[in-house]
Amino acid sequence: MPAKTLEELNVIYNQPIFQLLDQARAVYRDNWIDNEVQLCTLLSIKTGGCSEDCSYCAQSSHYHTGLQKEELLSIDKVMEHANRAKESGATRFCMGAAWKGVRENTPKFEQVKEIIREVAKLEMEVCVTLGDLTDRAAEELKEAGVTAYNHNLDTSPEFYPNIVTTHTYEDRLRTIRSAQRAGMDVCCGGILGMGETVTDRLRMLEILTNFNPAPESVPINCLMSMEGTPLESAAPVDVFDLLRMIATTRIALPKTKVRLSAGRAYLSKEGQAMCFYAGANSIFYGGKLLTATNPKENADMELLQTLGLNPQEPKKACMNDLQKEALASSGCC
Ligand code: SAM
Ligand code: DTB
Ligand code: SF4
């Protein structure tokens, strides 16, 4: 898919909203044919005490957020959660750690790889988000069974220094390149509602459309304001701004999963339905994100059923419909 310029994205984003929705829906239909929604369950495997100063994050040690710091979870604990996620219908299990990053040849990295090897046996997609990677660490994660690496750009390069000072945008891009070179899919998105402008949001999208290969998924998070952080009093995101961003992302990245991510707990059912219509085809599923709340599983199942949307089937995880068709017509499987 050709990269989009900021100017082009602006034109798409600023259309009358029903025109924008029509365009996004058409792109969705051309690329994803069967109303399928991917269910991804999150688990924080190492919570709190992070050295980084991301202004939105409850897990930063720079702020007094009242969050209890925890050590890396044992394999048994993680497997309990992963098994439960699979039984509940998730096809992707995402593990997050409150670290600046990981390095090969360290005990904690070895323990994480052990965890990954066990989770990979459950035949769900395995996503991890561990902060910065070296090339070697990325290769080892891939070898251990990681299918996707989540590393968000969060906003534009221009606005980024307003929200984080302990690492740079270029650090983030470097890790994304390492993950891609190692052959992992990249899950990369951002947060709305940190005081950024629409231009910042679209600049981030412009950069995402320049990735080669394109990101496999783009999580669109709405800030969940955390007490004690510099953004504790940020105003909530307007649902139509979210809708425009989802639709524009769908149009700009037709074959990328667009994940309606953090903040869904504060969205109405109608708001969520509009986001699915605009091309969101993945959600975080389960009552808890990393530290924050998310809709309950039964409420999500009920909503999907009401809307006639189908949770992604386990066997089809990892492929979009065009990939499935190509595989079928190649005679394989
Ligand atoms: N430490 C790793 C990192 O920063 O990449 C992984 C964990 S970090 C919590 C993963 C992502 O969660 C962040 O990049 C951000 O996009 C999102 N996130 C964190 N706190 C959030 C909040 N309060 N509201 C919305 N999204 C948030
Ligand atoms: C992403 O973009 N959103 C998820 C996942 N990637 C790791 C995390 C959302 C975190 C929300 C705040 C919390 O739970 O602390
Ligand atoms: Fe640490 Fe990640 Fe939170 Fe930043 S977003 S403070 S790196 S856990």
mmCIF file of C-alpha atoms and ligand atoms in Angstrom:
data_model
loop_
_atom_site.group_PDB
_atom_site.id
_atom_site.type_symbol
_atom_site.label_atom_id
_atom_site.label_comp_id
_atom_site.label_asym_id
_atom_site.label_seq_id
_atom_site.Cartn_x
_atom_site.Cartn_y
_atom_site.Cartn_z
ATOM 1 C CA MET A 1 0.000 0.000 0.000
ATOM 2 C CA PRO A 2 1.527 3.355 -0.950
ATOM 3 C CA ALA A 3 2.421 5.714 1.879
ATOM 4 C CA LYS A 4 0.016 8.571 2.541
ATOM 5 C CA THR A 5 1.109 12.146 3.038
ATOM 6 C CA LEU A 6 -0.116 14.319 5.883
ATOM 7 C CA GLU A 7 -2.001 16.379 3.314
ATOM 8 C CA GLU A 8 -3.799 13.329 1.930
ATOM 9 C CA LEU A 9 -4.651 12.112 5.427
ATOM 10 C CA ASN A 10 -6.047 15.528 6.307
ATOM 11 C CA VAL A 11 -8.353 15.442 3.298
ATOM 12 C CA ILE A 12 -9.580 11.954 4.224
ATOM 13 C CA TYR A 13 -10.017 12.823 7.913
ATOM 14 C CA ASN A 14 -11.870 16.093 7.368
ATOM 15 C CA GLN A 15 -14.556 14.867 4.965
ATOM 16 C CA PRO A 16 -18.170 15.083 6.125
ATOM 17 C CA ILE A 17 -18.402 12.213 8.579
ATOM 18 C CA PHE A 18 -20.826 10.015 6.624
ATOM 19 C CA GLN A 19 -18.686 10.337 3.511
ATOM 20 C CA LEU A 20 -15.669 9.293 5.585
ATOM 21 C CA LEU A 21 -17.590 6.332 6.988
ATOM 22 C CA ASP A 22 -18.728 5.279 3.492
ATOM 23 C CA GLN A 23 -15.144 5.314 2.268
ATOM 24 C CA ALA A 24 -13.815 3.418 5.296
ATOM 25 C CA ARG A 25 -16.604 0.847 5.038
ATOM 26 C CA ALA A 26 -15.825 0.251 1.376
ATOM 27 C CA VAL A 27 -12.145 -0.321 2.161
ATOM 28 C CA TYR A 28 -13.104 -2.651 5.004
ATOM 29 C CA ARG A 29 -15.423 -4.670 2.742
ATOM 30 C CA ASP A 30 -12.791 -5.006 0.012
ATOM 31 C CA ASN A 31 -10.254 -6.418 2.420
ATOM 32 C CA TRP A 32 -12.042 -8.074 5.309
ATOM 33 C CA ILE A 33 -15.147 -9.826 4.172
ATOM 34 C CA ASP A 34 -16.850 -11.553 7.024
ATOM 35 C CA ASN A 35 -17.611 -9.249 9.980
ATOM 36 C CA GLU A 36 -14.930 -10.919 12.040
ATOM 37 C CA VAL A 37 -13.545 -9.303 15.182
ATOM 38 C CA GLN A 38 -10.263 -10.473 16.657
ATOM 39 C CA LEU A 39 -10.301 -10.957 20.430
ATOM 40 C CA CYS A 40 -6.969 -10.262 22.139
ATOM 41 C CA THR A 41 -6.483 -10.820 25.847
ATOM 42 C CA LEU A 42 -3.923 -8.752 27.717
ATOM 43 C CA LEU A 43 -1.891 -9.688 30.752
ATOM 44 C CA SER A 44 0.605 -7.557 32.618
ATOM 45 C CA ILE A 45 3.412 -10.020 33.392
ATOM 46 C CA LYS A 46 5.532 -7.399 35.163
ATOM 47 C CA THR A 47 3.650 -4.500 36.704
ATOM 48 C CA GLY A 48 4.793 -1.056 37.870
ATOM 49 C CA GLY A 49 8.114 0.404 38.927
ATOM 50 C CA CYS A 50 9.062 1.420 35.380
ATOM 51 C CA SER A 51 12.083 3.728 34.946
ATOM 52 C CA GLU A 52 10.370 5.655 32.092
ATOM 53 C CA ASP A 53 8.377 8.860 32.573
ATOM 54 C CA CYS A 54 5.531 8.381 30.045
ATOM 55 C CA SER A 55 3.036 10.991 31.280
ATOM 56 C CA TYR A 56 0.001 8.801 30.685
ATOM 57 C CA CYS A 57 1.195 5.665 32.433
ATOM 58 C CA ALA A 58 0.154 4.366 35.860
ATOM 59 C CA GLN A 59 3.249 2.141 35.861
ATOM 60 C CA SER A 60 5.908 4.845 35.760
ATOM 61 C CA SER A 61 7.997 5.110 38.935
ATOM 62 C CA HIS A 62 8.201 8.889 38.369
ATOM 63 C CA TYR A 63 4.633 9.389 39.620
ATOM 64 C CA HIS A 64 2.688 8.452 42.742
ATOM 65 C CA THR A 65 -0.177 6.526 41.222
ATOM 66 C CA GLY A 66 -0.793 4.151 44.129
ATOM 67 C CA LEU A 67 -0.076 1.145 41.907
ATOM 68 C CA GLN A 68 1.463 -1.833 43.688
ATOM 69 C CA LYS A 69 4.746 -2.857 42.011
ATOM 70 C CA GLU A 70 5.012 -6.586 41.203
ATOM 71 C CA GLU A 71 7.820 -8.895 40.098
ATOM 72 C CA LEU A 72 7.758 -10.893 36.857
ATOM 73 C CA LEU A 73 4.949 -13.482 37.066
ATOM 74 C CA SER A 74 5.800 -17.184 37.223
ATOM 75 C CA ILE A 75 5.174 -19.400 34.185
ATOM 76 C CA ASP A 76 2.375 -21.152 36.082
ATOM 77 C CA LYS A 77 0.553 -17.898 36.803
ATOM 78 C CA VAL A 78 0.866 -16.741 33.200
ATOM 79 C CA MET A 79 -0.342 -20.110 31.894
ATOM 80 C CA GLU A 80 -3.411 -19.943 34.129
ATOM 81 C CA HIS A 81 -4.333 -16.637 32.469
ATOM 82 C CA ALA A 82 -3.417 -17.805 28.966
ATOM 83 C CA ASN A 83 -5.484 -20.988 29.263
ATOM 84 C CA ARG A 84 -8.440 -19.002 30.564
ATOM 85 C CA ALA A 85 -8.085 -16.518 27.680
ATOM 86 C CA LYS A 86 -8.135 -19.339 25.142
ATOM 87 C CA GLU A 87 -11.194 -20.958 26.778
ATOM 88 C CA SER A 88 -12.985 -17.603 26.682
ATOM 89 C CA GLY A 89 -12.446 -17.353 22.930
ATOM 90 C CA ALA A 90 -9.367 -15.119 22.578
ATOM 91 C CA THR A 91 -7.146 -15.891 19.586
ATOM 92 C CA ARG A 92 -4.309 -13.632 20.651
ATOM 93 C CA PHE A 93 -2.590 -13.410 24.003
ATOM 94 C CA CYS A 94 -0.652 -10.193 24.642
ATOM 95 C CA MET A 95 1.817 -9.901 27.491
ATOM 96 C CA GLY A 96 3.073 -6.523 28.672
ATOM 97 C CA ALA A 97 5.967 -5.617 30.934
ATOM 98 C CA ALA A 98 6.694 -2.283 32.603
ATOM 99 C CA TRP A 99 10.278 -2.139 31.422
ATOM 100 C CA LYS A 100 12.371 0.361 29.510
ATOM 101 C CA GLY A 101 13.478 -2.638 27.483
ATOM 102 C CA VAL A 102 15.093 -6.061 27.462
ATOM 103 C CA ARG A 103 18.545 -7.386 26.630
ATOM 104 C CA GLU A 104 19.672 -10.881 25.679
ATOM 105 C CA ASN A 105 21.712 -12.940 28.174
ATOM 106 C CA THR A 106 19.915 -11.669 31.248
ATOM 107 C CA PRO A 107 17.970 -13.880 33.682
ATOM 108 C CA LYS A 108 14.741 -11.919 33.235
ATOM 109 C CA PHE A 109 14.928 -12.238 29.456
ATOM 110 C CA GLU A 110 15.510 -15.995 29.716
ATOM 111 C CA GLN A 111 12.451 -16.246 31.986
ATOM 112 C CA VAL A 112 10.327 -14.281 29.521
ATOM 113 C CA LYS A 113 11.404 -16.589 26.686
ATOM 114 C CA GLU A 114 10.412 -19.611 28.806
ATOM 115 C CA ILE A 115 6.986 -18.045 29.305
ATOM 116 C CA ILE A 116 6.652 -17.359 25.572
ATOM 117 C CA ARG A 117 7.594 -20.929 24.636
ATOM 118 C CA GLU A 118 4.854 -22.270 26.916
ATOM 119 C CA VAL A 119 2.183 -19.813 25.735
ATOM 120 C CA ALA A 120 3.071 -20.547 22.091
ATOM 121 C CA LYS A 121 2.022 -24.176 22.628
ATOM 122 C CA LEU A 122 -1.589 -23.015 23.052
ATOM 123 C CA GLU A 123 -1.787 -22.057 19.367
ATOM 124 C CA MET A 124 -2.930 -18.517 19.922
ATOM 125 C CA GLU A 125 -1.090 -15.577 18.404
ATOM 126 C CA VAL A 126 1.543 -14.510 20.901
ATOM 127 C CA CYS A 127 2.169 -10.790 21.265
ATOM 128 C CA VAL A 128 4.574 -9.190 23.722
ATOM 129 C CA THR A 129 5.383 -5.607 24.611
ATOM 130 C CA LEU A 130 8.570 -5.369 26.623
ATOM 131 C CA GLY A 131 9.993 -1.988 25.644
ATOM 132 C CA ASP A 132 13.216 -1.509 23.679
ATOM 133 C CA LEU A 133 14.865 -4.475 21.948
ATOM 134 C CA THR A 134 18.293 -5.161 20.525
ATOM 135 C CA ASP A 135 18.466 -7.006 17.185
ATOM 136 C CA ARG A 136 19.567 -10.140 18.993
ATOM 137 C CA ALA A 137 16.762 -9.939 21.582
ATOM 138 C CA ALA A 138 14.242 -9.530 18.755
ATOM 139 C CA GLU A 139 15.609 -12.620 16.981
ATOM 140 C CA GLU A 140 15.416 -14.640 20.187
ATOM 141 C CA LEU A 141 11.825 -13.555 20.847
ATOM 142 C CA LYS A 142 10.850 -14.609 17.346
ATOM 143 C CA GLU A 143 12.579 -17.953 17.858
ATOM 144 C CA ALA A 144 10.757 -18.458 21.174
ATOM 145 C CA GLY A 145 7.394 -18.124 19.393
ATOM 146 C CA VAL A 146 6.388 -14.459 19.434
ATOM 147 C CA THR A 147 4.167 -13.678 16.442
ATOM 148 C CA ALA A 148 3.784 -9.922 17.017
ATOM 149 C CA TYR A 149 5.701 -7.241 18.883
ATOM 150 C CA ASN A 150 3.709 -4.302 20.248
ATOM 151 C CA HIS A 151 5.652 -1.056 20.416
ATOM 152 C CA ASN A 152 3.564 2.085 20.088
ATOM 153 C CA LEU A 153 4.673 5.402 18.658
ATOM 154 C CA ASP A 154 1.815 6.907 20.672
ATOM 155 C CA THR A 155 1.781 10.287 18.873
ATOM 156 C CA SER A 156 3.750 12.471 16.436
ATOM 157 C CA PRO A 157 7.532 12.915 16.749
ATOM 158 C CA GLU A 158 6.891 16.627 17.378
ATOM 159 C CA PHE A 159 4.567 16.050 20.353
ATOM 160 C CA TYR A 160 6.420 13.044 21.787
ATOM 161 C CA PRO A 161 8.908 15.046 23.919
ATOM 162 C CA ASN A 162 5.912 16.603 25.711
ATOM 163 C CA ILE A 163 4.859 13.211 27.032
ATOM 164 C CA VAL A 164 8.136 11.295 27.461
ATOM 165 C CA THR A 165 11.662 12.499 28.170
ATOM 166 C CA THR A 166 13.443 9.277 29.193
ATOM 167 C CA HIS A 167 13.583 7.854 25.667
ATOM 168 C CA THR A 168 13.172 9.255 22.184
ATOM 169 C CA TYR A 169 10.930 8.683 19.199
ATOM 170 C CA GLU A 170 13.980 7.445 17.328
ATOM 171 C CA ASP A 171 14.524 4.820 20.092
ATOM 172 C CA ARG A 172 10.974 3.613 19.437
ATOM 173 C CA LEU A 173 11.542 3.435 15.667
ATOM 174 C CA ARG A 174 14.828 1.578 16.154
ATOM 175 C CA THR A 175 13.096 -1.165 18.152
ATOM 176 C CA ILE A 176 10.309 -1.420 15.581
ATOM 177 C CA ARG A 177 12.934 -1.933 12.868
ATOM 178 C CA SER A 178 14.642 -4.647 14.959
ATOM 179 C CA ALA A 179 11.316 -6.441 15.445
ATOM 180 C CA GLN A 180 10.600 -6.303 11.712
ATOM 181 C CA ARG A 181 14.078 -7.482 10.731
ATOM 182 C CA ALA A 182 13.633 -10.453 13.059
ATOM 183 C CA GLY A 183 10.439 -11.353 11.179
ATOM 184 C CA MET A 184 7.882 -10.515 13.857
ATOM 185 C CA ASP A 185 4.675 -8.739 12.936
ATOM 186 C CA VAL A 186 4.580 -5.240 14.329
ATOM 187 C CA CYS A 187 1.652 -3.927 16.324
ATOM 188 C CA CYS A 188 2.073 -0.176 16.561
ATOM 189 C CA GLY A 189 -0.383 2.565 17.353
ATOM 190 C CA GLY A 190 -1.078 5.425 19.670
ATOM 191 C CA ILE A 191 -3.134 7.224 22.257
ATOM 192 C CA LEU A 192 -5.724 9.925 21.682
ATOM 193 C CA GLY A 193 -6.428 12.517 24.368
ATOM 194 C CA MET A 194 -3.019 13.534 25.688
ATOM 195 C CA GLY A 195 -3.369 17.158 24.579
ATOM 196 C CA GLU A 196 -2.128 16.501 21.051
ATOM 197 C CA THR A 197 -3.705 18.042 17.945
ATOM 198 C CA VAL A 198 -5.374 16.221 15.080
ATOM 199 C CA THR A 199 -2.241 16.977 13.080
ATOM 200 C CA ASP A 200 -0.182 15.047 15.663
ATOM 201 C CA ARG A 201 -2.521 12.075 15.295
ATOM 202 C CA LEU A 202 -2.312 12.162 11.518
ATOM 203 C CA ARG A 203 1.478 12.642 11.568
ATOM 204 C CA MET A 204 1.693 9.396 13.522
ATOM 205 C CA LEU A 205 -0.513 7.741 10.923
ATOM 206 C CA GLU A 206 1.623 9.161 8.125
ATOM 207 C CA ILE A 207 4.668 7.515 9.703
ATOM 208 C CA LEU A 208 2.803 4.216 10.098
ATOM 209 C CA THR A 209 1.911 4.216 6.385
ATOM 210 C CA ASN A 210 5.630 4.489 5.629
ATOM 211 C CA PHE A 211 6.467 1.257 7.471
ATOM 212 C CA ASN A 212 7.710 -1.506 5.233
ATOM 213 C CA PRO A 213 6.156 -3.982 5.786
ATOM 214 C CA ALA A 214 2.997 -2.249 6.963
ATOM 215 C CA PRO A 215 2.136 -2.728 10.632
ATOM 216 C CA GLU A 216 0.134 -5.907 11.132
ATOM 217 C CA SER A 217 -2.093 -4.092 13.618
ATOM 218 C CA VAL A 218 -2.677 -0.563 14.857
ATOM 219 C CA PRO A 219 -4.099 -0.161 18.351
ATOM 220 C CA ILE A 220 -6.011 3.082 18.801
ATOM 221 C CA ASN A 221 -6.111 3.813 22.532
ATOM 222 C CA CYS A 222 -8.063 6.591 24.217
ATOM 223 C CA LEU A 223 -6.216 7.920 27.225
ATOM 224 C CA MET A 224 -7.424 6.354 30.452
ATOM 225 C CA SER A 225 -6.459 9.148 32.789
ATOM 226 C CA MET A 226 -4.461 7.820 35.721
ATOM 227 C CA GLU A 227 -4.461 9.535 39.113
ATOM 228 C CA GLY A 228 -1.044 10.893 40.027
ATOM 229 C CA THR A 229 0.212 11.176 36.425
ATOM 230 C CA PRO A 230 0.696 14.549 34.696
ATOM 231 C CA LEU A 231 -2.311 13.697 32.497
ATOM 232 C CA GLU A 232 -4.675 12.848 35.346
ATOM 233 C CA SER A 233 -7.042 15.702 34.447
ATOM 234 C CA ALA A 234 -7.001 15.365 30.667
ATOM 235 C CA ALA A 235 -10.380 15.797 28.992
ATOM 236 C CA PRO A 236 -12.012 12.650 27.587
ATOM 237 C CA VAL A 237 -11.755 12.003 23.850
ATOM 238 C CA ASP A 238 -14.812 12.949 21.812
ATOM 239 C CA VAL A 239 -16.352 9.859 20.234
ATOM 240 C CA PHE A 240 -16.474 11.493 16.793
ATOM 241 C CA ASP A 241 -12.743 12.251 16.950
ATOM 242 C CA LEU A 242 -12.139 8.577 17.744
ATOM 243 C CA LEU A 243 -14.442 7.542 14.922
ATOM 244 C CA ARG A 244 -12.650 9.775 12.423
ATOM 245 C CA MET A 245 -9.276 8.396 13.508
ATOM 246 C CA ILE A 246 -10.441 4.769 13.202
ATOM 247 C CA ALA A 247 -11.954 5.389 9.775
ATOM 248 C CA THR A 248 -8.879 7.242 8.526
ATOM 249 C CA THR A 249 -6.610 4.455 9.792
ATOM 250 C CA ARG A 250 -8.764 1.845 8.038
ATOM 251 C CA ILE A 251 -8.505 3.775 4.757
ATOM 252 C CA ALA A 252 -4.770 4.461 5.073
ATOM 253 C CA LEU A 253 -3.878 0.894 6.059
ATOM 254 C CA PRO A 254 -6.456 -1.373 4.365
ATOM 255 C CA LYS A 255 -4.877 -4.711 5.287
ATOM 256 C CA THR A 256 -3.884 -3.826 8.826
ATOM 257 C CA LYS A 257 -6.002 -4.841 11.790
ATOM 258 C CA VAL A 258 -7.354 -1.746 13.505
ATOM 259 C CA ARG A 259 -7.788 -2.404 17.209
ATOM 260 C CA LEU A 260 -10.313 -0.427 19.237
ATOM 261 C CA SER A 261 -8.152 -0.431 22.353
ATOM 262 C CA ALA A 262 -7.938 1.250 25.770
ATOM 263 C CA GLY A 263 -10.879 3.408 26.801
ATOM 264 C CA ARG A 264 -13.575 1.120 25.415
ATOM 265 C CA ALA A 265 -15.005 0.822 28.930
ATOM 266 C CA TYR A 266 -16.082 4.482 28.666
ATOM 267 C CA LEU A 267 -17.633 4.144 25.213
ATOM 268 C CA SER A 268 -21.338 3.539 24.694
ATOM 269 C CA LYS A 269 -22.487 0.461 22.781
ATOM 270 C CA GLU A 270 -23.505 2.785 19.941
ATOM 271 C CA GLY A 271 -20.066 4.408 19.919
ATOM 272 C CA GLN A 272 -18.393 1.013 19.700
ATOM 273 C CA ALA A 273 -20.786 -0.092 16.949
ATOM 274 C CA MET A 274 -19.828 2.971 14.895
ATOM 275 C CA CYS A 275 -16.133 2.142 15.360
ATOM 276 C CA PHE A 276 -16.708 -1.417 14.076
ATOM 277 C CA TYR A 277 -18.652 0.008 11.143
ATOM 278 C CA ALA A 278 -15.706 2.319 10.422
ATOM 279 C CA GLY A 279 -13.414 -0.699 10.131
ATOM 280 C CA ALA A 280 -12.145 -1.556 13.595
ATOM 281 C CA ASN A 281 -11.780 -5.336 13.578
ATOM 282 C CA SER A 282 -9.982 -6.170 16.786
ATOM 283 C CA ILE A 283 -10.500 -5.475 20.489
ATOM 284 C CA PHE A 284 -8.872 -6.150 23.820
ATOM 285 C CA TYR A 285 -11.082 -8.761 25.423
ATOM 286 C CA GLY A 286 -11.243 -9.435 29.149
ATOM 287 C CA GLY A 287 -12.148 -7.322 32.167
ATOM 288 C CA LYS A 288 -8.655 -5.905 32.624
ATOM 289 C CA LEU A 289 -6.153 -4.271 30.285
ATOM 290 C CA LEU A 290 -2.714 -4.020 31.945
ATOM 291 C CA THR A 291 -3.776 -2.147 35.081
ATOM 292 C CA ALA A 292 -6.996 -0.466 33.920
ATOM 293 C CA THR A 293 -10.516 -1.685 33.467
ATOM 294 C CA ASN A 294 -12.072 -3.006 30.246
ATOM 295 C CA PRO A 295 -15.609 -4.240 29.461
ATOM 296 C CA LYS A 296 -16.498 -7.644 30.917
ATOM 297 C CA GLU A 297 -16.272 -10.634 28.580
ATOM 298 C CA ASN A 298 -19.990 -11.424 28.691
ATOM 299 C CA ALA A 299 -20.880 -7.805 27.865
ATOM 300 C CA ASP A 300 -18.583 -7.948 24.826
ATOM 301 C CA MET A 301 -20.001 -11.270 23.630
ATOM 302 C CA GLU A 302 -23.493 -9.850 23.985
ATOM 303 C CA LEU A 303 -22.560 -6.727 22.035
ATOM 304 C CA LEU A 304 -20.947 -8.724 19.211
ATOM 305 C CA GLN A 305 -24.019 -10.921 19.000
ATOM 306 C CA THR A 306 -26.368 -7.932 18.950
ATOM 307 C CA LEU A 307 -24.363 -6.431 16.092
ATOM 308 C CA GLY A 308 -24.055 -9.723 14.179
ATOM 309 C CA LEU A 309 -20.283 -9.690 14.438
ATOM 310 C CA ASN A 310 -18.335 -12.923 14.806
ATOM 311 C CA PRO A 311 -15.364 -13.490 17.084
ATOM 312 C CA GLN A 312 -12.408 -14.614 14.973
ATOM 313 C CA GLU A 313 -12.166 -18.395 14.798
ATOM 314 C CA PRO A 314 -9.065 -19.889 16.391
ATOM 315 C CA LYS A 315 -7.822 -21.635 13.227
ATOM 316 C CA LYS A 316 -8.002 -18.469 11.203
ATOM 317 C CA ALA A 317 -5.875 -16.435 13.584
ATOM 318 C CA CYS A 318 -2.859 -14.842 11.876
ATOM 319 C CA MET A 319 -4.489 -14.356 8.446
ATOM 320 C CA ASN A 320 -6.807 -11.815 6.901
ATOM 321 C CA ASP A 321 -9.400 -12.943 4.381
ATOM 322 C CA LEU A 322 -7.322 -12.195 1.312
ATOM 323 C CA GLN A 323 -4.440 -14.200 2.750
ATOM 324 C CA LYS A 324 -6.845 -17.055 3.508
ATOM 325 C CA GLU A 325 -8.186 -16.994 -0.063
ATOM 326 C CA ALA A 326 -4.655 -16.931 -1.493
ATOM 327 C CA LEU A 327 -3.708 -19.895 0.668
ATOM 328 C CA ALA A 328 -6.819 -21.834 -0.337
ATOM 329 C CA SER A 329 -6.302 -21.199 -4.064
ATOM 330 C CA SER A 330 -2.629 -22.190 -3.829
ATOM 331 C CA GLY A 331 -3.883 -25.687 -2.981
ATOM 332 C CA CYS A 332 -2.161 -25.663 0.377
ATOM 333 C CA CYS A 333 -4.432 -26.947 3.267
HETATM 334 N N1 SAM B 1 6.704 -0.668 28.546
HETATM 335 C C1 SAM B 1 6.323 -1.045 27.253
HETATM 336 C C2 SAM B 1 6.207 0.133 26.325
HETATM 337 O O1 SAM B 1 6.136 1.242 26.769
HETATM 338 O O2 SAM B 1 6.171 -0.099 25.109
HETATM 339 C C3 SAM B 1 5.045 -1.844 27.203
HETATM 340 C C4 SAM B 1 3.870 -1.480 28.062
HETATM 341 S S1 SAM B 1 3.082 0.092 27.727
HETATM 342 C C5 SAM B 1 1.990 0.168 29.083
HETATM 343 C C6 SAM B 1 2.088 -0.250 26.286
HETATM 344 C C7 SAM B 1 1.222 0.855 25.739
HETATM 345 O O3 SAM B 1 0.047 0.987 26.521
HETATM 346 C C8 SAM B 1 1.771 2.246 25.684
HETATM 347 O O4 SAM B 1 2.625 2.447 24.612
HETATM 348 C C9 SAM B 1 0.507 3.084 25.521
HETATM 349 O O5 SAM B 1 0.184 3.237 24.164
HETATM 350 C C10 SAM B 1 -0.558 2.229 26.211
HETATM 351 N N2 SAM B 1 -1.007 2.862 27.456
HETATM 352 C C11 SAM B 1 -0.345 2.887 28.631
HETATM 353 N N3 SAM B 1 -1.025 3.578 29.559
HETATM 354 C C12 SAM B 1 -2.155 4.007 28.958
HETATM 355 C C13 SAM B 1 -3.260 4.786 29.402
HETATM 356 N N4 SAM B 1 -3.316 5.276 30.628
HETATM 357 N N5 SAM B 1 -4.258 5.054 28.532
HETATM 358 C C14 SAM B 1 -4.193 4.558 27.276
HETATM 359 N N6 SAM B 1 -3.172 3.826 26.802
HETATM 360 C C15 SAM B 1 -2.155 3.559 27.623
HETATM 361 C C1 DTB B 2 -1.880 -1.047 23.460
HETATM 362 O O1 DTB B 2 -1.773 -0.261 22.484
HETATM 363 N N1 DTB B 2 -2.776 -0.915 24.420
HETATM 364 C C2 DTB B 2 -2.590 -1.937 25.422
HETATM 365 C C3 DTB B 2 -1.470 -2.831 24.801
HETATM 366 N N2 DTB B 2 -1.094 -2.093 23.641
HETATM 367 C C4 DTB B 2 -0.314 -3.232 25.618
HETATM 368 C C5 DTB B 2 -2.319 -1.377 26.768
HETATM 369 C C6 DTB B 2 -3.380 -0.420 27.240
HETATM 370 C C7 DTB B 2 -3.028 0.013 28.613
HETATM 371 C C8 DTB B 2 -4.106 0.801 29.252
HETATM 372 C C9 DTB B 2 -3.759 1.296 30.604
HETATM 373 C C10 DTB B 2 -3.492 0.262 31.641
HETATM 374 O O2 DTB B 2 -4.082 -0.848 31.613
HETATM 375 O O3 DTB B 2 -2.697 0.550 32.526
HETATM 376 FE FE1 SF4 B 3 7.105 2.165 31.304
HETATM 377 FE FE2 SF4 B 3 5.804 1.413 29.071
HETATM 378 FE FE3 SF4 B 3 4.512 2.741 31.071
HETATM 379 FE FE4 SF4 B 3 6.291 4.042 29.570
HETATM 380 S S1 SF4 B 3 4.357 3.107 28.840
HETATM 381 S S2 SF4 B 3 6.136 4.112 31.820
HETATM 382 S S3 SF4 B 3 7.806 2.450 29.175
HETATM 383 S S4 SF4 B 3 5.396 0.705 31.170
#
